[in-house]
Amino acid sequence: MPHHVKSQALSHLRICDFTGQLAGAGATKFMAAFGAEVIRIEDPSNHGRWDILRGMPPYVDDRRGPELGGPFNNHNVGKLGISLNIKTEKGRELFERLVAISDCVTENFSSGVMRSWGYDYDALKEIKEDIIYVSNCGFGHSGPYEKFKTWGPIVQATSGLTMSSAIPDQPPAGWGYSYMDHTGAYFMAMAIMLAIHHRNRTGEGQYVDVAATEAALTLNGPVLLDYTVNGRPLRRDGFPDANHSQFPAMAPHNIYAAQPIPGSFDEAWIAIACRNDEDWHAMRDVLVADGCDWAANDDYGQLAGRLSAQDDLDSKIGEWCMRRDPFQSAELLRAAGVPANAVQTPEQRIDQDVNSAEAQLWPTIRQAEMGRVRVDGIPAHFTKTDWSMTRGAAVLGEDNDYVYGELLGLSQDEIAGLHEEGVI
């Protein structure tokens, strides 16, 4: 489907959306990309404070402000945006009217926020019997951590993932960016769709409680299994070692320094993974043909021998990798059937990679204040119901006239009056 044509896959769905940041907003972005009418609600008296991404870099130019944050635009592409002070009597009335014509209510506030406003699931169900209410917070709405507030790196630490990134005898390194927000968004998007599927089959709405920390815990599978079955803790002599594969064991399996590319960055790296003895034998032939007679050592012929000499083997392979740039070495190894590729920067991926361009992974959209910018697409394409992205994130209240006028039937005078009163 051409990406200037709006997807119709979920065009029958309307979502009343309070999500923000990435853990929540990233979920409803999927819904919008496939055609759902996602109406994002923001409090006009709290502009930019709930979703701090509104004013965060990267920026398209020298301008700054709550309509110009790159992350906010990226995570809210394709959604409608309205302003509404739900703490006012008229604001509550408008919200309830919007719930009555929606399929889902979605949010990722801290636990208890919606309840404090008087809108837990039971209250929403009184407004619309088959409403689907999906909540996504750090620790969910039950258990000893329920009332704790959190943030991406804290979720990562609490889930055990931070401890899994390190090299031997070094402190935990963590994973840098708040990738747990991505995981939370993926699970929340899946939860929304599963609840919709159930409603379509039975007519029943339901409440869905998503916890970002529990979503992150699912990424610990091999480590948890090793401890449960074998009693081996993650942090023990030689572990964790983020530079090598542990499950299953492989050798060589590492990131090696390579010869920098002239006119590019000052450093370059290549990733190489020998999954089994067959891969090693193929790599050995490449090395021997390039004058590395040491690679013919019979001790390296089987995995046990390579693992026992892994540090020495890595050192020798590292010397070979420094002979040429990582793309050249990767081409030699791939031609022999060995999994290998240059460690690429985001800049190289978005500007130079042909596969990414052909997959339209970063479509160009238009946002009212920022103009034409590129955003993250979705790495899957459908022959019948593909996604589309053409419009950027809404500026505050951009779609008030449509939602309050066309959907709820208010006159322009009534809308203007609500604005004057601070309701919208």
GROMACS .gro file of C-alpha atoms in nm:
model
  424
    1MET     CA    1   0.000   0.000   0.000
    2PRO     CA    2   0.140   0.345  -0.084
    3HIS     CA    3   0.212   0.517   0.245
    4HIS     CA    4   0.023   0.833   0.155
    5VAL     CA    5  -0.299   0.626   0.159
    6LYS     CA    6  -0.454   0.582   0.504
    7SER     CA    7  -0.475   0.223   0.622
    8GLN     CA    8  -0.825   0.082   0.670
    9ALA     CA    9  -0.733  -0.227   0.873
   10LEU     CA   10  -0.848  -0.083   1.208
   11SER     CA   11  -1.052   0.209   1.081
   12HIS     CA   12  -1.359   0.075   1.263
   13LEU     CA   13  -1.194   0.136   1.601
   14ARG     CA   14  -1.185   0.449   1.814
   15ILE     CA   15  -0.946   0.476   2.108
   16CYS     CA   16  -0.980   0.734   2.385
   17ASP     CA   17  -0.612   0.772   2.465
   18PHE     CA   18  -0.429   0.912   2.768
   19THR     CA   19  -0.095   0.744   2.692
   20GLY     CA   20   0.234   0.928   2.696
   21GLN     CA   21   0.612   0.889   2.673
   22LEU     CA   22   0.688   0.567   2.484
   23ALA     CA   23   0.565   0.274   2.694
   24GLY     CA   24   0.206   0.383   2.634
   25ALA     CA   25   0.220   0.613   2.333
   26GLY     CA   26   0.422   0.355   2.142
   27ALA     CA   27   0.135   0.109   2.176
   28THR     CA   28  -0.139   0.331   2.040
   29LYS     CA   29   0.095   0.442   1.762
   30PHE     CA   30   0.055   0.092   1.618
   31MET     CA   31  -0.322   0.127   1.633
   32ALA     CA   32  -0.312   0.463   1.452
   33ALA     CA   33  -0.076   0.331   1.186
   34PHE     CA   34  -0.330   0.066   1.094
   35GLY     CA   35  -0.615   0.315   1.074
   36ALA     CA   36  -0.768   0.332   1.421
   37GLU     CA   37  -0.897   0.673   1.525
   38VAL     CA   38  -0.676   0.739   1.826
   39ILE     CA   39  -0.788   1.051   2.014
   40ARG     CA   40  -0.506   1.157   2.243
   41ILE     CA   41  -0.626   1.363   2.541
   42GLU     CA   42  -0.403   1.621   2.709
   43ASP     CA   43  -0.481   1.862   2.993
   44PRO     CA   44  -0.443   2.221   2.866
   45SER     CA   45  -0.337   2.335   3.213
   46ASN     CA   46  -0.061   2.072   3.220
   47HIS     CA   47   0.088   2.131   2.877
   48GLY     CA   48   0.406   1.932   2.834
   49ARG     CA   49   0.441   1.818   3.195
   50TRP     CA   50   0.272   1.480   3.161
   51ASP     CA   51   0.460   1.389   2.847
   52ILE     CA   52   0.807   1.538   2.881
   53LEU     CA   53   0.895   1.410   2.535
   54ARG     CA   54   0.700   1.706   2.394
   55GLY     CA   55   1.002   1.929   2.441
   56MET     CA   56   1.291   1.684   2.429
   57PRO     CA   57   1.554   1.650   2.154
   58PRO     CA   58   1.625   1.572   1.881
   59TYR     CA   59   1.493   1.886   1.708
   60VAL     CA   60   1.461   1.964   1.339
   61ASP     CA   61   1.614   2.312   1.371
   62ASP     CA   62   1.698   2.584   1.625
   63ARG     CA   63   1.340   2.619   1.749
   64ARG     CA   64   1.243   2.481   2.088
   65GLY     CA   65   0.911   2.424   2.260
   66PRO     CA   66   0.646   2.166   2.352
   67GLU     CA   67   0.533   2.122   1.990
   68LEU     CA   68   0.885   2.054   1.859
   69GLY     CA   69   1.013   1.751   2.049
   70GLY     CA   70   1.125   1.482   1.807
   71PRO     CA   71   1.045   1.184   2.034
   72PHE     CA   72   0.691   1.308   2.099
   73ASN     CA   73   0.627   1.346   1.728
   74ASN     CA   74   0.772   1.003   1.657
   75HIS     CA   75   0.560   0.820   1.917
   76ASN     CA   76   0.233   0.999   1.838
   77VAL     CA   77   0.237   1.007   1.461
   78GLY     CA   78  -0.108   0.963   1.308
   79LYS     CA   79  -0.307   1.034   1.624
   80LEU     CA   80  -0.565   1.304   1.677
   81GLY     CA   81  -0.503   1.546   1.963
   82ILE     CA   82  -0.751   1.723   2.188
   83SER     CA   83  -0.717   1.931   2.503
   84LEU     CA   84  -0.945   1.855   2.798
   85ASN     CA   85  -0.935   1.942   3.167
   86ILE     CA   86  -1.098   1.634   3.310
   87LYS     CA   87  -1.092   1.783   3.660
   88THR     CA   88  -1.370   2.026   3.567
   89GLU     CA   89  -1.739   1.932   3.569
   90LYS     CA   90  -1.780   2.009   3.197
   91GLY     CA   91  -1.456   1.830   3.121
   92ARG     CA   92  -1.582   1.515   3.291
   93GLU     CA   93  -1.906   1.536   3.097
   94LEU     CA   94  -1.720   1.563   2.767
   95PHE     CA   95  -1.490   1.276   2.859
   96GLU     CA   96  -1.782   1.051   2.943
   97ARG     CA   97  -1.950   1.136   2.612
   98LEU     CA   98  -1.628   1.046   2.433
   99VAL     CA   99  -1.599   0.716   2.621
  100ALA     CA  100  -1.957   0.635   2.515
  101ILE     CA  101  -1.857   0.639   2.147
  102SER     CA  102  -1.516   0.472   2.188
  103ASP     CA  103  -1.401   0.112   2.181
  104CYS     CA  104  -1.107   0.147   2.418
  105VAL     CA  105  -0.967   0.371   2.689
  106THR     CA  106  -0.588   0.349   2.717
  107GLU     CA  107  -0.345   0.503   2.965
  108ASN     CA  108  -0.004   0.455   3.124
  109PHE     CA  109  -0.030   0.678   3.428
  110SER     CA  110   0.108   0.567   3.762
  111SER     CA  111  -0.114   0.319   3.941
  112GLY     CA  112  -0.431   0.473   4.077
  113VAL     CA  113  -0.441   0.798   3.877
  114MET     CA  114  -0.754   0.712   3.680
  115ARG     CA  115  -0.913   0.573   3.995
  116SER     CA  116  -0.844   0.901   4.175
  117TRP     CA  117  -1.035   1.081   3.899
  118GLY     CA  118  -1.329   0.848   3.955
  119TYR     CA  119  -1.271   0.651   3.634
  120ASP     CA  120  -1.163   0.300   3.719
  121TYR     CA  121  -1.291   0.014   3.504
  122ASP     CA  122  -1.620  -0.021   3.688
  123ALA     CA  123  -1.696   0.348   3.636
  124LEU     CA  124  -1.608   0.332   3.267
  125LYS     CA  125  -1.822   0.021   3.229
  126GLU     CA  126  -2.118   0.216   3.364
  127ILE     CA  127  -2.069   0.461   3.078
  128LYS     CA  128  -2.027   0.194   2.809
  129GLU     CA  129  -2.098  -0.170   2.888
  130ASP     CA  130  -1.847  -0.322   2.645
  131ILE     CA  131  -1.564  -0.072   2.691
  132ILE     CA  132  -1.209  -0.206   2.690
  133TYR     CA  133  -0.979  -0.038   2.942
  134VAL     CA  134  -0.606  -0.106   2.902
  135SER     CA  135  -0.365   0.030   3.162
  136ASN     CA  136   0.014   0.006   3.145
  137CYS     CA  137   0.227   0.120   3.437
  138GLY     CA  138   0.563   0.022   3.583
  139PHE     CA  139   0.450  -0.241   3.833
  140GLY     CA  140   0.085  -0.299   3.751
  141HIS     CA  141  -0.213  -0.245   3.977
  142SER     CA  142  -0.153  -0.519   4.232
  143GLY     CA  143   0.128  -0.653   4.446
  144PRO     CA  144   0.376  -0.493   4.686
  145TYR     CA  145   0.518  -0.249   4.426
  146GLU     CA  146   0.180  -0.124   4.309
  147LYS     CA  147   0.214   0.229   4.445
  148PHE     CA  148   0.574   0.281   4.333
  149LYS     CA  149   0.646   0.514   4.045
  150THR     CA  150   0.915   0.427   3.796
  151TRP     CA  151   1.100   0.514   3.476
  152GLY     CA  152   1.257   0.311   3.194
  153PRO     CA  153   1.603   0.255   3.347
  154ILE     CA  154   1.445   0.168   3.682
  155VAL     CA  155   1.223  -0.092   3.518
  156GLN     CA  156   1.532  -0.233   3.349
  157ALA     CA  157   1.717  -0.256   3.680
  158THR     CA  158   1.422  -0.401   3.874
  159SER     CA  159   1.355  -0.664   3.610
  160GLY     CA  160   1.709  -0.801   3.632
  161LEU     CA  161   1.813  -0.695   3.283
  162THR     CA  162   2.068  -0.435   3.394
  163MET     CA  163   2.266  -0.707   3.571
  164SER     CA  164   2.279  -0.914   3.254
  165SER     CA  165   2.486  -0.659   3.061
  166ALA     CA  166   2.851  -0.656   3.162
  167ILE     CA  167   3.190  -0.802   3.085
  168PRO     CA  168   3.372  -1.022   3.340
  169ASP     CA  169   3.478  -0.851   3.662
  170GLN     CA  170   3.309  -0.524   3.560
  171PRO     CA  171   2.999  -0.362   3.712
  172PRO     CA  172   2.660  -0.391   3.540
  173ALA     CA  173   2.651  -0.185   3.224
  174GLY     CA  174   2.278  -0.178   3.155
  175TRP     CA  175   2.140  -0.129   2.809
  176GLY     CA  176   2.167   0.248   2.771
  177TYR     CA  177   1.841   0.369   2.618
  178SER     CA  178   1.510   0.287   2.788
  179TYR     CA  179   1.437  -0.018   2.576
  180MET     CA  180   1.193  -0.142   2.838
  181ASP     CA  181   0.955   0.128   2.715
  182HIS     CA  182   0.956  -0.045   2.376
  183THR     CA  183   0.881  -0.381   2.536
  184GLY     CA  184   0.600  -0.231   2.742
  185ALA     CA  185   0.455  -0.071   2.430
  186TYR     CA  186   0.466  -0.397   2.235
  187PHE     CA  187   0.286  -0.590   2.509
  188MET     CA  188   0.030  -0.312   2.549
  189ALA     CA  189  -0.043  -0.308   2.175
  190MET     CA  190  -0.086  -0.684   2.182
  191ALA     CA  191  -0.315  -0.656   2.485
  192ILE     CA  192  -0.535  -0.401   2.310
  193MET     CA  193  -0.574  -0.620   2.003
  194LEU     CA  194  -0.642  -0.936   2.204
  195ALA     CA  195  -0.910  -0.759   2.408
  196ILE     CA  196  -1.069  -0.626   2.090
  197HIS     CA  197  -1.066  -0.976   1.942
  198HIS     CA  198  -1.240  -1.112   2.252
  199ARG     CA  199  -1.501  -0.836   2.238
  200ASN     CA  200  -1.564  -0.902   1.869
  201ARG     CA  201  -1.626  -1.269   1.948
  202THR     CA  202  -1.830  -1.232   2.267
  203GLY     CA  203  -1.945  -0.871   2.294
  204GLU     CA  204  -1.764  -0.840   2.627
  205GLY     CA  205  -1.531  -0.558   2.718
  206GLN     CA  206  -1.272  -0.605   2.990
  207TYR     CA  207  -0.999  -0.448   3.200
  208VAL     CA  208  -0.638  -0.525   3.105
  209ASP     CA  209  -0.354  -0.457   3.349
  210VAL     CA  210  -0.008  -0.441   3.189
  211ALA     CA  211   0.309  -0.404   3.400
  212ALA     CA  212   0.621  -0.283   3.218
  213THR     CA  213   0.849  -0.459   3.469
  214GLU     CA  214   0.678  -0.792   3.408
  215ALA     CA  215   0.709  -0.734   3.032
  216ALA     CA  216   1.081  -0.678   3.082
  217LEU     CA  217   1.110  -0.994   3.292
  218THR     CA  218   1.014  -1.202   2.990
  219LEU     CA  219   1.347  -1.104   2.829
  220ASN     CA  220   1.538  -1.289   3.103
  221GLY     CA  221   1.430  -1.633   2.982
  222PRO     CA  222   1.762  -1.824   2.953
  223VAL     CA  223   1.905  -1.672   3.272
  224LEU     CA  224   1.593  -1.753   3.474
  225LEU     CA  225   1.584  -2.104   3.331
  226ASP     CA  226   1.950  -2.162   3.415
  227TYR     CA  227   1.892  -2.053   3.774
  228THR     CA  228   1.565  -2.245   3.815
  229VAL     CA  229   1.692  -2.571   3.666
  230ASN     CA  230   2.064  -2.564   3.746
  231GLY     CA  231   2.082  -2.331   4.045
  232ARG     CA  232   2.343  -2.117   3.873
  233PRO     CA  233   2.323  -1.742   3.945
  234LEU     CA  234   2.386  -1.495   3.666
  235ARG     CA  235   2.677  -1.325   3.840
  236ARG     CA  236   2.945  -1.589   3.890
  237ASP     CA  237   3.304  -1.632   3.780
  238GLY     CA  238   3.326  -1.518   3.418
  239PHE     CA  239   2.960  -1.419   3.399
  240PRO     CA  240   2.790  -1.225   3.269
  241ASP     CA  241   2.998  -1.171   2.959
  242ALA     CA  242   2.803  -0.954   2.720
  243ASN     CA  243   3.067  -1.001   2.449
  244HIS     CA  244   3.002  -1.371   2.405
  245SER     CA  245   2.704  -1.597   2.347
  246GLN     CA  246   2.607  -1.798   2.653
  247PHE     CA  247   2.290  -1.971   2.534
  248PRO     CA  248   2.388  -2.160   2.327
  249ALA     CA  249   2.766  -2.143   2.360
  250MET     CA  250   2.943  -2.026   2.044
  251ALA     CA  251   3.303  -1.947   1.957
  252PRO     CA  252   3.408  -1.726   1.804
  253HIS     CA  253   3.117  -1.497   1.882
  254ASN     CA  254   3.219  -1.140   1.946
  255ILE     CA  255   3.246  -0.781   1.832
  256TYR     CA  256   3.594  -0.713   1.693
  257ALA     CA  257   3.771  -0.386   1.620
  258ALA     CA  258   3.835  -0.329   1.250
  259GLN     CA  259   4.016  -0.081   1.031
  260PRO     CA  260   3.832   0.253   1.029
  261ILE     CA  261   3.677   0.362   0.700
  262PRO     CA  262   3.856   0.669   0.554
  263GLY     CA  263   3.644   0.981   0.588
  264SER     CA  264   3.410   0.813   0.834
  265PHE     CA  265   3.429   0.747   1.208
  266ASP     CA  266   3.753   0.702   1.403
  267GLU     CA  267   3.660   0.349   1.500
  268ALA     CA  268   3.496   0.054   1.329
  269TRP     CA  269   3.377  -0.286   1.444
  270ILE     CA  270   3.255  -0.614   1.301
  271ALA     CA  271   3.023  -0.877   1.453
  272ILE     CA  272   3.106  -1.242   1.385
  273ALA     CA  273   2.911  -1.547   1.502
  274CYS     CA  274   3.020  -1.905   1.443
  275ARG     CA  275   2.710  -2.094   1.543
  276ASN     CA  276   2.862  -2.440   1.509
  277ASP     CA  277   3.166  -2.633   1.386
  278GLU     CA  278   3.052  -2.600   1.025
  279ASP     CA  279   3.060  -2.220   1.051
  280TRP     CA  280   3.405  -2.235   1.206
  281HIS     CA  281   3.541  -2.459   0.932
  282ALA     CA  282   3.414  -2.212   0.674
  283MET     CA  283   3.575  -1.924   0.861
  284ARG     CA  284   3.896  -2.122   0.906
  285ASP     CA  285   3.924  -2.161   0.528
  286VAL     CA  286   3.888  -1.784   0.482
  287LEU     CA  287   4.155  -1.718   0.744
  288VAL     CA  288   4.400  -1.975   0.613
  289ALA     CA  289   4.357  -1.844   0.258
  290ASP     CA  290   4.449  -1.500   0.396
  291GLY     CA  291   4.774  -1.627   0.551
  292CYS     CA  292   4.648  -1.711   0.902
  293ASP     CA  293   4.802  -2.057   0.934
  294TRP     CA  294   4.717  -2.065   1.305
  295ALA     CA  295   4.351  -2.115   1.214
  296ALA     CA  296   4.429  -2.468   1.090
  297ASN     CA  297   4.502  -2.579   1.448
  298ASP     CA  298   4.309  -2.902   1.501
  299ASP     CA  299   4.225  -2.795   1.858
  300TYR     CA  300   3.991  -2.536   1.710
  301GLY     CA  301   3.805  -2.793   1.505
  302GLN     CA  302   3.544  -2.858   1.774
  303LEU     CA  303   3.352  -2.619   1.997
  304ALA     CA  304   3.511  -2.743   2.321
  305GLY     CA  305   3.857  -2.659   2.193
  306ARG     CA  306   3.754  -2.312   2.079
  307LEU     CA  307   3.579  -2.235   2.407
  308SER     CA  308   3.882  -2.340   2.613
  309ALA     CA  309   4.103  -2.105   2.409
  310GLN     CA  310   3.844  -1.836   2.347
  311ASP     CA  311   4.048  -1.537   2.466
  312ASP     CA  312   4.350  -1.636   2.256
  313LEU     CA  313   4.125  -1.711   1.958
  314ASP     CA  314   3.955  -1.373   1.991
  315SER     CA  315   4.291  -1.198   2.002
  316LYS     CA  316   4.406  -1.364   1.679
  317ILE     CA  317   4.077  -1.298   1.501
  318GLY     CA  318   4.097  -0.938   1.618
  319GLU     CA  319   4.436  -0.899   1.451
  320TRP     CA  320   4.290  -1.035   1.125
  321CYS     CA  321   3.991  -0.800   1.145
  322MET     CA  322   4.225  -0.500   1.166
  323ARG     CA  323   4.361  -0.575   0.818
  324ARG     CA  324   4.061  -0.420   0.642
  325ASP     CA  325   3.742  -0.229   0.708
  326PRO     CA  326   3.447  -0.418   0.861
  327PHE     CA  327   3.238  -0.422   0.543
  328GLN     CA  328   3.520  -0.588   0.349
  329SER     CA  329   3.577  -0.854   0.614
  330ALA     CA  330   3.206  -0.917   0.646
  331GLU     CA  331   3.178  -0.967   0.271
  332LEU     CA  332   3.456  -1.228   0.277
  333LEU     CA  333   3.296  -1.418   0.564
  334ARG     CA  334   2.942  -1.404   0.430
  335ALA     CA  335   3.059  -1.535   0.094
  336ALA     CA  336   3.180  -1.840   0.285
  337GLY     CA  337   2.852  -1.875   0.472
  338VAL     CA  338   2.966  -1.731   0.804
  339PRO     CA  339   2.723  -1.491   0.981
  340ALA     CA  340   2.903  -1.157   0.995
  341ASN     CA  341   2.835  -0.790   0.939
  342ALA     CA  342   2.977  -0.449   1.012
  343VAL     CA  343   2.858  -0.281   1.330
  344GLN     CA  344   2.663   0.002   1.175
  345THR     CA  345   2.570   0.338   1.320
  346PRO     CA  346   2.212   0.465   1.312
  347GLU     CA  347   2.327   0.724   1.058
  348GLN     CA  348   2.452   0.454   0.823
  349ARG     CA  349   2.130   0.259   0.859
  350ILE     CA  350   1.893   0.542   0.782
  351ASP     CA  351   2.092   0.708   0.504
  352GLN     CA  352   2.285   0.431   0.329
  353ASP     CA  353   2.112   0.098   0.377
  354VAL     CA  354   1.919  -0.001   0.065
  355ASN     CA  355   1.704  -0.259   0.244
  356SER     CA  356   1.581  -0.003   0.496
  357ALA     CA  357   1.495   0.243   0.221
  358GLU     CA  358   1.305  -0.013   0.016
  359ALA     CA  359   1.113  -0.128   0.325
  360GLN     CA  360   1.007   0.233   0.393
  361LEU     CA  361   1.114   0.185   0.752
  362TRP     CA  362   1.141   0.560   0.806
  363PRO     CA  363   0.854   0.728   0.623
  364THR     CA  364   0.838   1.105   0.587
  365ILE     CA  365   0.538   1.273   0.747
  366ARG     CA  366   0.423   1.631   0.799
  367GLN     CA  367   0.374   1.785   1.142
  368ALA     CA  368   0.204   2.122   1.181
  369GLU     CA  369   0.498   2.300   1.350
  370MET     CA  370   0.797   2.090   1.250
  371GLY     CA  371   0.714   2.047   0.882
  372ARG     CA  372   0.835   1.738   0.696
  373VAL     CA  373   1.028   1.493   0.914
  374ARG     CA  374   1.106   1.123   0.918
  375VAL     CA  375   0.968   0.888   1.184
  376ASP     CA  376   1.000   0.524   1.282
  377GLY     CA  377   0.782   0.301   1.067
  378ILE     CA  378   0.676  -0.056   1.143
  379PRO     CA  379   0.905  -0.343   1.032
  380ALA     CA  380   0.625  -0.554   0.884
  381HIS     CA  381   0.421  -0.514   0.569
  382PHE     CA  382   0.080  -0.658   0.480
  383THR     CA  383  -0.033  -0.724   0.124
  384LYS     CA  384  -0.397  -0.640   0.203
  385THR     CA  385  -0.400  -0.421   0.513
  386ASP     CA  386  -0.065  -0.245   0.536
  387TRP     CA  387   0.006   0.041   0.776
  388SER     CA  388   0.040   0.403   0.674
  389MET     CA  389   0.187   0.717   0.826
  390THR     CA  390   0.139   1.061   0.675
  391ARG     CA  391   0.049   1.300   0.956
  392GLY     CA  392   0.271   1.393   1.249
  393ALA     CA  393   0.177   1.423   1.614
  394ALA     CA  394  -0.095   1.675   1.690
  395VAL     CA  395  -0.012   2.006   1.849
  396LEU     CA  396  -0.210   2.069   2.166
  397GLY     CA  397  -0.581   2.087   2.084
  398GLU     CA  398  -0.527   2.053   1.708
  399ASP     CA  399  -0.836   1.836   1.663
  400ASN     CA  400  -1.071   2.002   1.913
  401ASP     CA  401  -1.306   2.123   1.640
  402TYR     CA  402  -1.340   1.779   1.484
  403VAL     CA  403  -1.383   1.582   1.807
  404TYR     CA  404  -1.604   1.827   1.995
  405GLY     CA  405  -1.782   1.953   1.685
  406GLU     CA  406  -1.829   1.660   1.445
  407LEU     CA  407  -1.814   1.370   1.693
  408LEU     CA  408  -1.987   1.522   1.997
  409GLY     CA  409  -2.206   1.774   1.815
  410LEU     CA  410  -2.102   2.097   1.989
  411SER     CA  411  -2.139   2.429   1.807
  412GLN     CA  412  -1.845   2.661   1.740
  413ASP     CA  413  -1.979   2.899   2.002
  414GLU     CA  414  -1.993   2.619   2.258
  415ILE     CA  415  -1.638   2.511   2.174
  416ALA     CA  416  -1.517   2.872   2.204
  417GLY     CA  417  -1.689   2.901   2.541
  418LEU     CA  418  -1.520   2.584   2.668
  419HIS     CA  419  -1.186   2.727   2.563
  420GLU     CA  420  -1.250   3.052   2.749
  421GLU     CA  421  -1.345   2.859   3.063
  422GLY     CA  422  -1.025   2.653   3.051
  423VAL     CA  423  -1.209   2.326   2.992
  424ILE     CA  424  -1.033   2.265   2.661
   0.00000   0.00000   0.00000
